Amino acid sequence: MSAYTAENWPITSCMLGLDTTTRNGTPAQVAGPEFWKKQLAKIANQGFTNVELSDAWLKPALLSSGERAELVSIAAELGMKIPSVHIQRVSVIEPGKEAENLAYQHASIDAAAEMGISVYSTGLHQPFNKAQRDALWFWNGQGPIDPVGDTEVWNTAVTRIRELARHAQDLGMITSLEMYEDTYIGSSDSAVRFVEDVGTDLVGINPDVGNLVRLHREVEDWRETYAKTLPYANYWHLKNYTRDEAADHSYYATAPSTLRDGVINYREVVELAVSLGYSGILTCEHYGGDSISVCGENQRHLRGLLAETLAS
């Protein structure tokens, strides 16, 4: 039986729709409290009482203690909490940057703990390369690929993630690893093997299956991916895409959609998650268009699905 109701289940919004600079080009990182409040108000206005802090918008490790406290205070003024942080594209096995990225992740854990954050979400995806930057949708450009079958690199990734997860655990946080294509957490079987190697008492999976169904290639059926990964899930990014493909796999087309209208049937997936005992945060994500409004619509859709599921 879930500890939550449909009304109080913690659902957060991502920050993908927020401005990353002021009108005069000042980055969000140094723009200050007035700018931060104006941006966060857009999320609060969609009815969210929780928001995921993304270091793509604001890097908590690079803020002063006073600035971190100010950000938490601003969120509270708007009626929101910051229960989770997502640290992305700083892989601990990125060639040439392993030590730097590991140190940054440790600093991010310390900063998140200071802010009262309870979930540390990260992964093994790396910064965009030229092909990704040049594509209309970055996921249609071929990004970096974790070396397949390289036991040494795999074990290095496992060891470093275990180190980060123990640090987070010591500070009262759980660690979740986001599924992302061409990484060691890029398929259901590989993701499960990876978290088992790290230690499931230390990490769980963030089953962001939307990252996979959007790819213009043959992909694992989303039902199978969720069936294998949800038992290990402790945090969850939810987004959806339309998808069309030829039977001979000669043609693919995908595009962002609401949770309701994409190829993943979230009614089915939410029912499965609840039946498996999932009780973690649900984070609404969306790329393109008015991301903030779509996330707001997705939150309302999710609460409706939860109401039906929990009543049955």
XYZ file of C-alpha atoms in Angstrom:
312
model
C 0.000 0.000 0.000
C 1.431 3.363 -1.011
C 2.420 5.839 1.674
C 0.983 8.583 -0.536
C -2.366 9.577 -1.957
C -2.898 10.886 -5.466
C -3.081 14.384 -4.023
C 0.136 14.381 -1.995
C 2.372 12.100 -4.069
C 5.584 14.123 -4.608
C 5.651 15.241 -8.237
C 8.356 17.645 -9.327
C 8.877 19.742 -12.415
C 12.130 19.802 -14.314
C 13.783 23.156 -15.127
C 14.063 22.625 -18.889
C 11.659 25.477 -19.631
C 13.437 28.110 -17.549
C 15.537 30.877 -19.091
C 19.234 30.133 -18.721
C 20.244 33.787 -19.066
C 18.747 37.199 -18.394
C 17.722 39.368 -21.330
C 21.168 40.978 -21.332
C 22.897 37.600 -21.401
C 23.855 37.170 -17.756
C 23.917 33.430 -16.920
C 21.403 32.150 -14.373
C 24.332 30.989 -12.233
C 25.233 34.589 -11.355
C 21.994 36.412 -12.169
C 20.893 36.456 -8.542
C 17.756 36.004 -6.435
C 15.430 38.324 -8.357
C 15.998 36.402 -11.580
C 15.800 33.029 -9.821
C 12.467 33.926 -8.248
C 10.996 35.122 -11.543
C 11.965 31.848 -13.200
C 10.831 29.541 -10.403
C 7.493 31.362 -10.252
C 6.725 29.980 -13.721
C 6.855 26.463 -12.286
C 4.911 27.362 -9.140
C 2.207 28.926 -11.325
C 1.600 25.504 -12.872
C 0.609 24.152 -9.475
C 3.867 22.454 -8.605
C 4.881 22.279 -4.963
C 8.168 20.538 -5.775
C 10.928 21.307 -8.262
C 14.015 19.353 -9.312
C 17.175 21.449 -9.233
C 19.162 20.846 -12.412
C 22.772 21.868 -12.708
C 22.077 22.640 -16.363
C 20.254 25.704 -14.989
C 22.035 26.372 -11.707
C 25.034 24.504 -10.326
C 24.587 24.206 -6.543
C 28.261 23.312 -6.076
C 29.271 26.704 -7.503
C 26.944 28.741 -5.291
C 27.989 30.137 -1.926
C 26.289 28.807 1.206
C 24.342 32.034 1.375
C 23.164 31.685 -2.221
C 22.106 28.094 -1.658
C 20.070 29.156 1.380
C 18.567 31.997 -0.661
C 17.470 29.614 -3.410
C 15.746 27.305 -0.913
C 14.083 30.338 0.673
C 12.847 31.614 -2.691
C 11.316 28.243 -3.508
C 9.601 28.201 -0.104
C 8.193 31.683 -0.687
C 6.637 30.308 -3.874
C 5.196 27.313 -2.019
C 7.735 24.811 -3.318
C 10.359 22.437 -1.950
C 13.535 21.253 -3.709
C 13.644 17.518 -2.897
C 15.983 16.421 -5.680
C 18.980 17.521 -7.704
C 19.973 16.254 -11.131
C 23.653 16.421 -12.076
C 24.113 15.704 -15.758
C 26.783 15.374 -18.440
C 29.690 15.098 -15.992
C 30.435 11.402 -16.370
C 33.014 9.952 -14.030
C 34.466 8.077 -17.024
C 34.548 10.988 -19.496
C 37.982 10.665 -21.138
C 40.415 13.269 -19.815
C 37.987 14.685 -17.246
C 37.442 11.786 -14.869
C 39.084 13.357 -11.795
C 37.568 16.784 -12.408
C 34.085 15.354 -12.861
C 34.380 13.133 -9.800
C 35.417 16.111 -7.663
C 32.521 18.187 -9.032
C 30.041 15.430 -8.230
C 31.342 15.181 -4.656
C 31.025 18.969 -4.284
C 27.484 18.767 -5.672
C 26.553 16.138 -3.094
C 27.821 18.363 -0.289
C 25.901 21.341 -1.680
C 22.696 19.332 -2.110
C 22.870 18.025 1.441
C 23.306 21.565 2.735
C 20.097 22.500 0.910
C 18.134 19.673 2.505
C 17.846 17.723 -0.748
C 17.056 14.024 -0.369
C 17.625 12.612 -3.878
C 20.878 12.771 -5.829
C 20.225 11.904 -9.474
C 23.062 11.575 -11.959
C 24.267 9.335 -14.772
C 27.046 8.553 -17.210
C 26.024 10.758 -20.149
C 28.653 13.169 -21.424
C 28.560 16.741 -22.825
C 27.053 17.253 -26.274
C 29.391 16.812 -29.215
C 29.117 18.668 -32.532
C 26.719 16.152 -34.080
C 24.319 16.562 -31.154
C 24.618 20.345 -31.121
C 23.920 20.518 -34.869
C 20.830 18.287 -34.772
C 17.307 19.739 -34.487
C 16.813 17.389 -31.536
C 20.108 16.552 -29.846
C 19.201 12.885 -29.407
C 19.242 12.447 -33.188
C 22.963 13.204 -33.309
C 25.259 10.361 -32.311
C 26.721 11.116 -28.916
C 29.629 9.565 -27.009
C 29.441 5.816 -26.431
C 30.681 4.054 -23.295
C 33.188 1.404 -24.463
C 31.278 -1.825 -24.949
C 32.837 -4.889 -23.381
C 35.624 -2.953 -21.679
C 35.736 -4.536 -18.226
C 38.297 -2.064 -16.908
C 36.230 1.007 -17.788
C 33.039 -0.658 -16.518
C 34.664 -1.468 -13.178
C 36.079 2.048 -12.928
C 32.590 3.486 -13.456
C 31.152 1.111 -10.850
C 33.836 2.008 -8.308
C 33.444 5.758 -8.758
C 29.651 5.698 -8.655
C 29.844 3.551 -5.521
C 32.131 6.178 -3.970
C 29.662 8.956 -4.791
C 26.692 6.939 -3.572
C 28.351 6.230 -0.226
C 29.077 9.922 0.166
C 25.437 10.741 -0.563
C 24.220 8.016 1.788
C 26.429 9.352 4.592
C 24.672 12.706 4.163
C 21.174 11.209 4.165
C 20.510 11.126 0.424
C 19.632 8.354 -1.982
C 21.402 8.081 -5.354
C 19.637 7.344 -8.623
C 21.207 6.691 -12.033
C 19.409 7.971 -15.116
C 18.940 5.693 -18.098
C 20.546 7.249 -21.169
C 21.426 5.775 -24.531
C 24.901 4.407 -25.273
C 25.956 4.541 -21.623
C 26.344 1.627 -19.242
C 22.865 2.576 -18.001
C 21.494 2.700 -21.545
C 19.461 -0.520 -21.691
C 17.418 -2.432 -19.160
C 19.820 -5.357 -18.827
C 22.919 -3.179 -18.626
C 21.322 -0.767 -16.154
C 20.255 -3.589 -13.851
C 23.674 -5.210 -14.022
C 25.366 -1.880 -13.304
C 23.345 -1.029 -10.189
C 23.754 -4.584 -8.926
C 27.515 -4.248 -9.343
C 27.506 -0.928 -7.474
C 25.229 -2.325 -4.771
C 21.485 -1.902 -4.685
C 21.676 -0.744 -1.083
C 23.518 2.303 -2.444
C 21.907 3.129 -5.795
C 18.729 2.702 -7.791
C 17.647 3.305 -11.366
C 15.968 6.424 -12.714
C 14.020 4.616 -15.493
C 13.847 7.534 -17.932
C 12.581 5.361 -20.765
C 11.625 8.473 -22.737
C 15.341 8.918 -23.406
C 15.250 5.653 -25.344
C 11.929 5.634 -27.224
C 12.809 8.966 -28.889
C 15.832 7.507 -30.704
C 15.814 7.071 -34.487
C 16.934 3.470 -34.263
C 15.588 0.101 -33.185
C 14.943 0.174 -29.439
C 13.779 -2.208 -26.750
C 10.017 -2.246 -26.249
C 9.149 0.216 -23.479
C 7.047 -2.393 -21.677
C 10.034 -4.706 -21.384
C 12.324 -1.882 -20.272
C 9.965 -0.826 -17.497
C 9.271 -4.405 -16.418
C 12.993 -4.975 -15.870
C 13.958 -1.603 -14.374
C 11.011 -0.518 -12.217
C 11.861 -3.076 -9.484
C 15.162 -1.157 -9.080
C 13.705 2.344 -9.424
C 14.083 4.899 -6.633
C 13.548 8.112 -8.626
C 11.801 8.642 -11.943
C 11.920 11.097 -14.862
C 8.729 10.826 -16.923
C 8.323 12.168 -20.457
C 6.828 10.860 -23.678
C 7.260 10.928 -27.432
C 5.271 9.983 -30.500
C 7.046 7.252 -32.441
C 6.626 5.780 -35.901
C 8.859 3.243 -37.605
C 8.888 0.972 -40.638
C 8.591 -2.756 -40.094
C 11.984 -3.268 -41.735
C 13.515 -0.523 -39.531
C 14.393 1.617 -42.552
C 12.461 4.636 -41.223
C 11.958 6.267 -37.820
C 10.206 9.433 -36.697
C 9.763 10.695 -33.136
C 8.708 13.945 -31.525
C 8.058 15.151 -27.945
C 4.499 14.783 -26.671
C 2.501 14.979 -23.487
C 2.516 11.929 -21.221
C -1.014 11.172 -22.394
C -0.402 11.305 -26.132
C 2.919 9.544 -26.693
C 3.821 5.951 -27.473
C 4.376 4.999 -23.811
C 1.084 4.155 -22.109
C 1.634 5.742 -18.707
C -1.676 4.416 -17.406
C -0.209 0.945 -17.782
C 3.219 1.940 -16.446
C 1.919 3.772 -13.361
C -0.228 0.757 -12.494
C 2.822 -1.494 -12.796
C 5.012 0.833 -10.728
C 2.492 1.055 -7.897
C 1.956 -2.714 -7.937
C 5.726 -3.159 -7.529
C 5.758 -0.819 -4.552
C 7.315 2.239 -6.166
C 6.841 5.217 -3.851
C 9.484 7.663 -5.042
C 9.338 11.108 -6.591
C 7.844 11.504 -10.063
C 9.573 14.199 -12.131
C 7.860 15.680 -15.170
C 10.185 16.443 -18.091
C 9.530 17.835 -21.555
C 11.664 19.175 -24.400
C 10.560 21.769 -26.905
C 7.760 24.319 -27.036
C 6.303 25.492 -23.743
C 7.972 22.863 -21.582
C 6.665 24.385 -18.354
C 3.015 24.234 -19.402
C 3.370 20.684 -20.719
C 4.905 19.634 -17.389
C 1.952 21.233 -15.617
C -0.473 19.293 -17.785
C 1.516 16.114 -17.186
C 1.347 16.585 -13.423
C -2.429 16.831 -13.581
C -2.575 13.748 -15.801
C -0.368 11.777 -13.411
C -2.502 12.648 -10.400
C -5.536 11.394 -12.282
C -3.782 8.122 -13.084
C -2.639 7.761 -9.489
C -6.178 8.357 -8.206
C -7.501 5.555 -10.417
C -4.644 3.195 -9.590
C -4.712 3.700 -5.848
C -8.504 3.313 -5.734
C -8.475 -0.026 -7.522
